[in-house]
């Protein structure tokens, strides 16, 4: 195995078990590892630090896997990690109300670059590192043993793969092409998922708990679900007895699927309206028309892809929340989210405080939202925490 020597003074994060080593922290590579090879990271004195995947195309040149020199990172090691991650989802899947969740969440499940989502009997995977790419035969075999899926589809995100110099084909890894439409269940609500064509890997299962929490407040209320996608919050609100729900999303396919999902769940379509539009525009249309709501959900896409984009993104979040606050009836509820990892909870609270000031409103935070247990945050890898939200009562 090839040794990679770390620069002096860079050991601290490694000892704290952070799984990334940037190329700038590397003193020397003793030999020519291929991208995706497992190498030994050692300090300047030659002492072992960790084993990790090597890739000279990526800013993150090493993704660390194992800190115990006596534990070989072999096939059995990967099978164990896959098994532990899958076992960790048993509670979510055990009550029969939910058959979709994230089974493996990359670094947070000790498998850097591997994402596996379950959609009933089908699996969608994202392979984002060359190291995991090399291990895919073993990983597929283990997933088949543990879960006996009907298909495994590779749904890798093209731009992330390019960072690692990987090609970008969507391919069937096992079984047949997944059907155009797979019906899944989450908290008893049914969704049609198009694994191959849908956004992300087809469904935003990271909002599972938050949909339930918000739905518990919707009985008899007039609800506006912004960035609705295929209806996560909309369907739960209708099932929760909302008087009416208006869903807004810019994607025609999302709106079409949302409407199918309403009839799939035998929910009352007369209480629902869908608007295919830009949310920022549509909120201003409501404002002009003097329309108001009791509950507004804001679940926008990632506005801050990196820390450097945070300031600009904060202004966009502030403006979005400001205008939503203006559309709420007195004492109405705003469930507002940010899935930007760069935006931490304290900054998000500050953004909401600015929005309230600009809107001339008073805001009480009545709850905080986070990502659910199938998107764990590893204590040595805070970067895995990305989804946060605030439940606000607005006066
Ligand atoms: N709340 C959804 C997930 C939202 S994902 C759920 O529970 O499943 C973000 C959504 O925002 C996507 O569906 C995308 O189509 C939509 N979107 C992105 N930019 C938009 C814009 N400017 N106006 C309206 N919708 C937008």
Tab-separated table of C-alpha atoms and ligand atoms in Angstrom:
chain	number	residue	atom	x	y	z
A	1	UNK	CA	0.000	0.000	0.000
A	2	UNK	CA	1.259	3.463	-0.892
A	3	UNK	CA	2.156	5.948	1.867
A	4	UNK	CA	0.960	9.556	1.667
A	5	UNK	CA	2.858	11.919	3.954
A	6	UNK	CA	0.932	14.691	5.675
A	7	UNK	CA	2.476	18.140	6.094
A	8	UNK	CA	3.710	19.012	9.570
A	9	UNK	CA	1.085	20.776	11.700
A	10	UNK	CA	-1.892	19.313	9.823
A	11	UNK	CA	-2.502	16.376	12.178
A	12	UNK	CA	-5.134	17.943	14.423
A	13	UNK	CA	-8.182	17.441	12.207
A	14	UNK	CA	-7.030	13.897	11.428
A	15	UNK	CA	-6.807	13.080	15.136
A	16	UNK	CA	-10.299	14.528	15.523
A	17	UNK	CA	-11.381	12.049	12.840
A	18	UNK	CA	-12.438	14.545	10.237
A	19	UNK	CA	-12.631	12.434	7.057
A	20	UNK	CA	-11.203	14.961	4.559
A	21	UNK	CA	-7.582	15.780	3.723
A	22	UNK	CA	-7.187	18.625	1.238
A	23	UNK	CA	-4.476	18.398	-1.397
A	24	UNK	CA	-2.675	21.393	0.173
A	25	UNK	CA	-2.110	19.414	3.401
A	26	UNK	CA	-0.143	16.690	1.645
A	27	UNK	CA	3.663	16.806	1.786
A	28	UNK	CA	4.445	13.907	-0.508
A	29	UNK	CA	3.001	10.811	-2.149
A	30	UNK	CA	5.471	7.903	-2.072
A	31	UNK	CA	4.673	6.329	-5.413
A	32	UNK	CA	1.864	6.657	-7.940
A	33	UNK	CA	-1.486	5.553	-6.551
A	34	UNK	CA	-4.370	5.354	-9.023
A	35	UNK	CA	-7.403	7.458	-8.273
A	36	UNK	CA	-9.687	5.534	-5.943
A	37	UNK	CA	-6.863	3.426	-4.456
A	38	UNK	CA	-6.736	3.005	-0.707
A	39	UNK	CA	-3.551	4.541	0.706
A	40	UNK	CA	-1.903	4.886	4.126
A	41	UNK	CA	-1.721	8.405	5.525
A	42	UNK	CA	1.343	8.916	7.720
A	43	UNK	CA	2.805	11.909	9.548
A	44	UNK	CA	6.145	13.499	8.769
A	45	UNK	CA	7.797	10.971	11.121
A	46	UNK	CA	6.280	8.050	9.187
A	47	UNK	CA	3.739	7.129	11.891
A	48	UNK	CA	0.373	5.786	10.755
A	49	UNK	CA	-2.590	8.181	10.899
A	50	UNK	CA	-5.384	6.624	8.827
A	51	UNK	CA	-6.364	4.713	5.686
A	52	UNK	CA	-8.235	6.569	2.977
A	53	UNK	CA	-9.301	6.817	-0.660
A	54	UNK	CA	-6.855	8.746	-2.843
A	55	UNK	CA	-7.838	11.052	-5.714
A	56	UNK	CA	-5.512	13.645	-7.266
A	57	UNK	CA	-8.339	15.170	-9.350
A	58	UNK	CA	-10.264	16.314	-6.318
A	59	UNK	CA	-9.641	19.211	-3.937
A	60	UNK	CA	-10.248	16.601	-1.232
A	61	UNK	CA	-7.283	14.422	-2.125
A	62	UNK	CA	-7.920	11.869	0.622
A	63	UNK	CA	-11.202	10.682	2.090
A	64	UNK	CA	-10.373	8.868	5.291
A	65	UNK	CA	-12.014	5.572	6.130
A	66	UNK	CA	-10.274	3.882	9.067
A	67	UNK	CA	-8.102	5.215	11.892
A	68	UNK	CA	-7.039	1.857	13.377
A	69	UNK	CA	-3.947	0.523	11.607
A	70	UNK	CA	-4.832	-3.067	12.560
A	71	UNK	CA	-8.217	-2.998	10.868
A	72	UNK	CA	-7.777	-3.736	7.160
A	73	UNK	CA	-10.029	-1.789	4.817
A	74	UNK	CA	-11.048	-4.769	2.727
A	75	UNK	CA	-14.293	-6.121	1.265
A	76	UNK	CA	-15.487	-7.196	4.698
A	77	UNK	CA	-14.917	-3.645	6.003
A	78	UNK	CA	-17.238	-2.205	3.332
A	79	UNK	CA	-19.844	-4.921	3.886
A	80	UNK	CA	-19.866	-4.117	7.617
A	81	UNK	CA	-20.345	-0.380	7.041
A	82	UNK	CA	-23.191	-1.009	4.572
A	83	UNK	CA	-24.824	-3.396	7.048
A	84	UNK	CA	-24.539	-0.956	9.953
A	85	UNK	CA	-26.049	1.885	7.925
A	86	UNK	CA	-28.951	-0.241	6.702
A	87	UNK	CA	-29.617	-1.571	10.227
A	88	UNK	CA	-29.752	2.027	11.469
A	89	UNK	CA	-32.871	2.596	9.319
A	90	UNK	CA	-34.854	-0.327	10.704
A	91	UNK	CA	-36.892	1.849	13.051
A	92	UNK	CA	-38.020	4.177	10.265
A	93	UNK	CA	-39.095	1.273	8.075
A	94	UNK	CA	-40.488	-1.049	10.722
A	95	UNK	CA	-44.011	0.302	11.300
A	96	UNK	CA	-45.250	-0.189	7.734
A	97	UNK	CA	-46.190	3.495	7.249
A	98	UNK	CA	-42.923	4.327	5.516
A	99	UNK	CA	-41.065	2.367	2.849
A	100	UNK	CA	-38.792	5.094	1.529
A	101	UNK	CA	-35.727	6.615	3.205
A	102	UNK	CA	-32.019	7.282	2.779
A	103	UNK	CA	-30.154	4.088	3.629
A	104	UNK	CA	-26.590	5.389	3.268
A	105	UNK	CA	-25.549	9.033	3.647
A	106	UNK	CA	-21.956	9.239	2.460
A	107	UNK	CA	-19.339	10.462	4.978
A	108	UNK	CA	-22.008	10.553	7.700
A	109	UNK	CA	-22.318	6.764	7.368
A	110	UNK	CA	-18.532	6.279	7.029
A	111	UNK	CA	-18.766	5.613	3.260
A	112	UNK	CA	-17.449	8.803	1.578
A	113	UNK	CA	-19.176	9.375	-1.737
A	114	UNK	CA	-21.924	6.759	-1.461
A	115	UNK	CA	-25.595	7.699	-1.231
A	116	UNK	CA	-28.272	5.030	-1.323
A	117	UNK	CA	-32.001	5.813	-1.248
A	118	UNK	CA	-34.745	3.235	-0.911
A	119	UNK	CA	-37.983	3.606	-2.847
A	120	UNK	CA	-40.131	0.641	-1.848
A	121	UNK	CA	-38.428	-2.306	-3.602
A	122	UNK	CA	-36.083	-0.158	-5.697
A	123	UNK	CA	-32.781	1.481	-4.780
A	124	UNK	CA	-31.249	4.637	-6.247
A	125	UNK	CA	-27.549	5.180	-5.650
A	126	UNK	CA	-25.187	8.075	-6.172
A	127	UNK	CA	-21.513	7.247	-6.592
A	128	UNK	CA	-19.551	10.430	-6.036
A	129	UNK	CA	-15.974	9.239	-5.437
A	130	UNK	CA	-13.643	7.054	-7.443
A	131	UNK	CA	-12.923	5.007	-4.291
A	132	UNK	CA	-16.571	4.048	-3.896
A	133	UNK	CA	-16.804	3.499	-7.654
A	134	UNK	CA	-14.107	0.796	-7.293
A	135	UNK	CA	-16.018	-0.845	-4.449
A	136	UNK	CA	-19.395	-0.879	-6.193
A	137	UNK	CA	-19.404	-4.619	-7.046
A	138	UNK	CA	-19.050	-5.439	-3.336
A	139	UNK	CA	-21.540	-2.765	-2.268
A	140	UNK	CA	-24.146	-3.883	-4.810
A	141	UNK	CA	-23.690	-7.478	-3.717
A	142	UNK	CA	-24.169	-6.541	-0.055
A	143	UNK	CA	-27.240	-4.390	-0.786
A	144	UNK	CA	-28.774	-7.291	-2.718
A	145	UNK	CA	-28.072	-9.692	0.150
A	146	UNK	CA	-29.551	-7.385	2.774
A	147	UNK	CA	-32.515	-5.930	0.900
A	148	UNK	CA	-33.251	-8.106	-2.120
A	149	UNK	CA	-34.227	-5.081	-4.263
A	150	UNK	CA	-35.959	-5.346	-7.640
A	151	UNK	CA	-33.569	-2.819	-9.163
A	152	UNK	CA	-30.561	-0.680	-8.317
A	153	UNK	CA	-30.299	2.459	-10.416
A	154	UNK	CA	-27.268	4.780	-10.539
A	155	UNK	CA	-28.531	8.342	-10.230
A	156	UNK	CA	-25.189	10.076	-9.683
A	157	UNK	CA	-25.128	13.849	-9.720
A	158	UNK	CA	-23.105	14.850	-12.764
A	159	UNK	CA	-21.337	17.922	-11.383
A	160	UNK	CA	-20.093	16.180	-8.219
A	161	UNK	CA	-18.792	13.268	-10.272
A	162	UNK	CA	-16.897	15.613	-12.563
A	163	UNK	CA	-14.949	16.908	-9.522
A	164	UNK	CA	-13.590	13.379	-9.159
A	165	UNK	CA	-12.990	12.890	-12.895
A	166	UNK	CA	-15.785	10.291	-13.198
A	167	UNK	CA	-18.060	9.962	-16.220
A	168	UNK	CA	-21.735	10.784	-15.859
A	169	UNK	CA	-23.956	8.034	-17.177
A	170	UNK	CA	-27.169	7.104	-15.409
A	171	UNK	CA	-27.165	3.315	-15.500
A	172	UNK	CA	-28.989	0.319	-14.183
A	173	UNK	CA	-26.605	-1.419	-11.778
A	174	UNK	CA	-28.847	-4.373	-11.059
A	175	UNK	CA	-32.205	-5.668	-12.294
A	176	UNK	CA	-34.316	-3.940	-14.929
A	177	UNK	CA	-34.807	-0.252	-15.553
A	178	UNK	CA	-36.920	1.015	-12.636
A	179	UNK	CA	-40.533	1.609	-13.730
A	180	UNK	CA	-41.444	5.201	-14.732
A	181	UNK	CA	-43.524	5.412	-11.624
A	182	UNK	CA	-42.868	3.712	-8.284
A	183	UNK	CA	-45.467	4.217	-5.539
A	184	UNK	CA	-43.836	4.769	-2.156
A	185	UNK	CA	-45.264	5.452	1.270
A	186	UNK	CA	-44.054	7.985	3.809
A	187	UNK	CA	-45.940	8.427	7.072
A	188	UNK	CA	-48.901	6.723	5.404
A	189	UNK	CA	-48.988	9.177	2.465
A	190	UNK	CA	-48.442	7.681	-0.997
A	191	UNK	CA	-46.200	9.311	-3.624
A	192	UNK	CA	-45.494	8.378	-7.194
A	193	UNK	CA	-41.758	8.601	-7.759
A	194	UNK	CA	-39.987	8.748	-11.068
A	195	UNK	CA	-36.551	7.478	-10.056
A	196	UNK	CA	-34.844	8.120	-13.387
A	197	UNK	CA	-36.310	11.575	-14.159
A	198	UNK	CA	-37.109	13.089	-10.748
A	199	UNK	CA	-35.002	15.758	-9.048
A	200	UNK	CA	-32.211	14.698	-6.668
A	201	UNK	CA	-32.768	10.954	-6.462
A	202	UNK	CA	-36.521	11.365	-7.054
A	203	UNK	CA	-37.930	12.518	-3.724
A	204	UNK	CA	-36.949	14.737	-0.785
A	205	UNK	CA	-37.184	12.206	2.038
A	206	UNK	CA	-35.213	14.553	4.307
A	207	UNK	CA	-38.449	16.458	5.064
A	208	UNK	CA	-40.309	13.374	6.392
A	209	UNK	CA	-40.498	14.459	10.045
A	210	UNK	CA	-41.029	18.141	9.269
A	211	UNK	CA	-44.008	17.422	6.991
A	212	UNK	CA	-45.668	15.617	9.878
A	213	UNK	CA	-44.902	18.388	12.370
A	214	UNK	CA	-46.293	21.110	10.085
A	215	UNK	CA	-49.351	19.026	9.113
A	216	UNK	CA	-50.374	18.796	12.770
A	217	UNK	CA	-51.118	22.554	12.649
A	218	UNK	CA	-53.124	22.650	9.426
A	219	UNK	CA	-56.645	21.566	10.433
A	220	UNK	CA	-59.178	24.063	9.092
A	221	UNK	CA	-56.399	26.389	7.876
A	222	UNK	CA	-55.677	28.116	4.587
A	223	UNK	CA	-52.221	26.850	3.608
A	224	UNK	CA	-49.686	28.031	1.015
A	225	UNK	CA	-46.967	25.488	0.128
A	226	UNK	CA	-44.142	27.251	-1.733
A	227	UNK	CA	-41.567	25.146	-3.640
A	228	UNK	CA	-44.009	22.262	-3.308
A	229	UNK	CA	-42.242	19.827	-5.670
A	230	UNK	CA	-44.459	16.697	-5.815
A	231	UNK	CA	-46.444	17.725	-2.750
A	232	UNK	CA	-44.631	16.594	0.404
A	233	UNK	CA	-46.116	19.340	2.565
A	234	UNK	CA	-49.272	19.776	0.442
A	235	UNK	CA	-50.433	16.161	0.772
A	236	UNK	CA	-49.756	16.075	4.507
A	237	UNK	CA	-51.660	19.338	4.984
A	238	UNK	CA	-54.649	18.059	2.985
A	239	UNK	CA	-54.572	14.803	4.949
A	240	UNK	CA	-54.313	16.897	8.129
A	241	UNK	CA	-57.637	18.571	7.338
A	242	UNK	CA	-56.510	21.913	5.856
A	243	UNK	CA	-59.433	24.013	4.567
A	244	UNK	CA	-57.441	24.728	1.415
A	245	UNK	CA	-53.907	24.275	0.122
A	246	UNK	CA	-52.267	26.255	-2.680
A	247	UNK	CA	-49.035	24.759	-4.050
A	248	UNK	CA	-46.500	26.759	-6.045
A	249	UNK	CA	-43.560	25.282	-7.972
A	250	UNK	CA	-41.773	26.255	-11.178
A	251	UNK	CA	-41.519	22.673	-12.456
A	252	UNK	CA	-44.388	21.475	-14.663
A	253	UNK	CA	-43.469	17.822	-14.059
A	254	UNK	CA	-43.513	18.359	-10.283
A	255	UNK	CA	-46.982	19.960	-10.429
A	256	UNK	CA	-48.301	17.210	-12.687
A	257	UNK	CA	-47.013	14.514	-10.299
A	258	UNK	CA	-48.425	16.418	-7.322
A	259	UNK	CA	-51.896	16.317	-8.886
A	260	UNK	CA	-51.540	12.564	-9.475
A	261	UNK	CA	-50.471	12.148	-5.862
A	262	UNK	CA	-53.620	13.907	-4.656
A	263	UNK	CA	-55.856	11.424	-6.457
A	264	UNK	CA	-53.593	8.506	-5.479
A	265	UNK	CA	-54.270	9.402	-1.834
A	266	UNK	CA	-57.981	9.979	-2.509
A	267	UNK	CA	-57.658	13.498	-1.107
A	268	UNK	CA	-60.226	16.188	-1.908
A	269	UNK	CA	-58.883	17.956	-5.023
A	270	UNK	CA	-61.503	20.722	-4.646
A	271	UNK	CA	-59.552	21.957	-1.598
A	272	UNK	CA	-56.381	22.230	-3.656
A	273	UNK	CA	-54.987	24.540	-6.299
A	274	UNK	CA	-51.614	24.324	-8.015
A	275	UNK	CA	-49.773	27.209	-9.621
A	276	UNK	CA	-46.791	26.630	-11.884
A	277	UNK	CA	-44.785	29.786	-11.345
A	278	UNK	CA	-41.704	31.385	-9.860
A	279	UNK	CA	-42.373	31.678	-6.117
A	280	UNK	CA	-40.844	35.157	-5.848
A	281	UNK	CA	-43.174	36.401	-8.583
A	282	UNK	CA	-46.219	34.555	-7.280
A	283	UNK	CA	-45.846	35.905	-3.732
A	284	UNK	CA	-45.919	39.421	-5.197
A	285	UNK	CA	-49.033	38.518	-7.202
A	286	UNK	CA	-50.746	37.410	-3.970
A	287	UNK	CA	-49.603	40.623	-2.280
A	288	UNK	CA	-51.073	42.782	-5.072
A	289	UNK	CA	-54.322	40.827	-4.910
A	290	UNK	CA	-54.521	41.217	-1.121
A	291	UNK	CA	-54.612	37.436	-0.626
A	292	UNK	CA	-53.568	36.130	2.798
A	293	UNK	CA	-52.913	32.720	4.377
A	294	UNK	CA	-52.873	31.076	7.832
A	295	UNK	CA	-49.798	28.914	7.193
A	296	UNK	CA	-47.000	29.373	4.664
A	297	UNK	CA	-44.293	26.809	3.941
A	298	UNK	CA	-41.067	27.953	2.271
A	299	UNK	CA	-38.790	25.087	1.203
A	300	UNK	CA	-36.562	26.658	-1.471
A	301	UNK	CA	-33.656	24.967	-3.257
A	302	UNK	CA	-30.131	25.529	-1.934
A	303	UNK	CA	-29.409	29.286	-2.228
A	304	UNK	CA	-25.848	29.084	-0.831
A	305	UNK	CA	-23.811	26.325	-2.517
A	306	UNK	CA	-20.702	27.471	-0.612
A	307	UNK	CA	-19.647	29.653	2.281
A	308	UNK	CA	-18.581	32.410	-0.108
A	309	UNK	CA	-22.135	32.583	-1.468
A	310	UNK	CA	-23.638	32.981	2.000
A	311	UNK	CA	-23.968	36.757	2.091
A	312	UNK	CA	-25.804	36.923	-1.206
A	313	UNK	CA	-27.925	33.918	-0.274
A	314	UNK	CA	-28.830	35.505	3.062
A	315	UNK	CA	-30.297	38.466	1.208
A	316	UNK	CA	-32.346	36.120	-0.979
A	317	UNK	CA	-33.618	34.181	2.058
A	318	UNK	CA	-34.433	37.455	3.801
A	319	UNK	CA	-36.404	38.814	0.869
A	320	UNK	CA	-38.337	35.569	0.397
A	321	UNK	CA	-39.252	35.375	4.084
A	322	UNK	CA	-40.093	39.077	4.313
A	323	UNK	CA	-42.695	38.853	1.593
A	324	UNK	CA	-44.140	35.612	2.974
A	325	UNK	CA	-44.570	37.305	6.364
A	326	UNK	CA	-46.577	40.060	4.673
A	327	UNK	CA	-49.029	37.454	3.345
A	328	UNK	CA	-49.745	35.862	6.733
A	329	UNK	CA	-52.863	36.555	8.756
A	330	UNK	CA	-52.149	37.849	12.269
A	331	UNK	CA	-50.746	35.019	14.392
A	332	UNK	CA	-50.194	32.895	11.263
A	333	UNK	CA	-47.450	30.302	10.975
A	334	UNK	CA	-44.391	30.323	8.747
A	335	UNK	CA	-42.454	27.061	8.313
A	336	UNK	CA	-39.274	28.200	6.622
A	337	UNK	CA	-36.308	26.049	5.586
A	338	UNK	CA	-32.762	26.320	4.315
A	339	UNK	CA	-30.970	23.301	2.876
A	340	UNK	CA	-27.724	25.275	2.429
A	341	UNK	CA	-25.008	23.665	4.540
A	342	UNK	CA	-23.223	27.028	4.698
A	343	UNK	CA	-26.210	28.608	6.497
A	344	UNK	CA	-26.123	27.667	10.176
A	345	UNK	CA	-29.092	27.930	12.514
A	346	UNK	CA	-27.866	31.100	14.247
A	347	UNK	CA	-27.396	32.905	10.929
A	348	UNK	CA	-30.792	31.682	9.747
A	349	UNK	CA	-32.442	33.080	12.896
A	350	UNK	CA	-30.702	36.385	12.211
A	351	UNK	CA	-32.012	36.355	8.631
A	352	UNK	CA	-35.554	35.800	9.934
A	353	UNK	CA	-35.095	38.620	12.438
A	354	UNK	CA	-34.074	40.996	9.625
A	355	UNK	CA	-37.004	39.828	7.506
A	356	UNK	CA	-39.396	40.510	10.387
A	357	UNK	CA	-37.972	43.998	10.929
A	358	UNK	CA	-38.273	44.864	7.231
A	359	UNK	CA	-41.809	43.471	7.092
A	360	UNK	CA	-42.790	45.389	10.212
A	361	UNK	CA	-43.762	42.105	11.906
A	362	UNK	CA	-43.033	40.407	15.213
A	363	UNK	CA	-41.861	36.823	15.111
A	364	UNK	CA	-41.853	34.091	17.746
A	365	UNK	CA	-39.785	30.992	17.027
A	366	UNK	CA	-42.058	28.156	18.140
A	367	UNK	CA	-39.881	25.330	16.839
A	368	UNK	CA	-36.696	24.367	15.052
A	369	UNK	CA	-36.543	21.845	12.241
A	370	UNK	CA	-33.624	19.615	11.319
A	371	UNK	CA	-32.767	16.691	9.081
A	372	UNK	CA	-34.168	13.300	10.113
A	373	UNK	CA	-32.346	10.283	11.519
A	374	UNK	CA	-31.645	8.726	8.110
A	375	UNK	CA	-29.498	11.819	7.379
A	376	UNK	CA	-27.251	11.505	10.438
A	377	UNK	CA	-24.661	14.099	11.357
A	378	UNK	CA	-21.363	12.506	12.346
A	379	UNK	CA	-19.789	14.358	15.273
A	380	UNK	CA	-16.434	14.571	13.474
A	381	UNK	CA	-18.057	15.789	10.243
A	382	UNK	CA	-20.278	18.830	10.840
A	383	UNK	CA	-20.376	19.413	7.059
A	384	UNK	CA	-23.010	16.654	6.924
A	385	UNK	CA	-25.544	18.934	8.602
A	386	UNK	CA	-27.402	20.915	5.953
A	387	UNK	CA	-31.166	21.023	6.505
A	388	UNK	CA	-32.557	23.423	9.052
A	389	UNK	CA	-35.752	25.316	9.486
A	390	UNK	CA	-37.663	27.605	11.792
A	391	UNK	CA	-41.294	27.387	12.736
A	392	UNK	CA	-42.435	30.964	13.322
A	393	UNK	CA	-45.590	32.554	14.627
A	394	UNK	CA	-45.924	35.927	12.972
A	395	UNK	CA	-47.809	38.965	14.377
B	1	LIG	N1	-41.007	20.911	-0.434
B	1	LIG	C1	-40.683	19.866	-1.382
B	1	LIG	C2	-39.246	19.890	-1.836
B	1	LIG	C3	-38.796	21.202	-2.442
B	1	LIG	S1	-37.414	21.067	-3.458
B	1	LIG	C4	-41.059	18.525	-0.795
B	1	LIG	O1	-41.508	18.462	0.356
B	1	LIG	O2	-40.905	17.520	-1.487
B	1	LIG	C5	-37.348	22.632	-4.209
B	1	LIG	C6	-38.390	22.845	-5.277
B	1	LIG	O3	-38.305	24.209	-5.665
B	1	LIG	C7	-38.238	22.058	-6.567
B	1	LIG	O4	-39.410	21.356	-6.822
B	1	LIG	C8	-38.013	23.118	-7.676
B	1	LIG	O5	-38.702	22.791	-8.869
B	1	LIG	C9	-38.618	24.318	-7.038
B	1	LIG	N2	-38.091	25.624	-7.450
B	1	LIG	C10	-36.802	26.017	-7.562
B	1	LIG	N3	-36.741	27.348	-7.820
B	1	LIG	C11	-38.023	27.800	-7.853
B	1	LIG	C12	-38.613	29.089	-8.056
B	1	LIG	N4	-37.858	30.164	-8.234
B	1	LIG	N5	-39.951	29.176	-8.008
B	1	LIG	C13	-40.714	28.078	-7.827
B	1	LIG	N6	-40.209	26.854	-7.607
B	1	LIG	C14	-38.888	26.713	-7.631
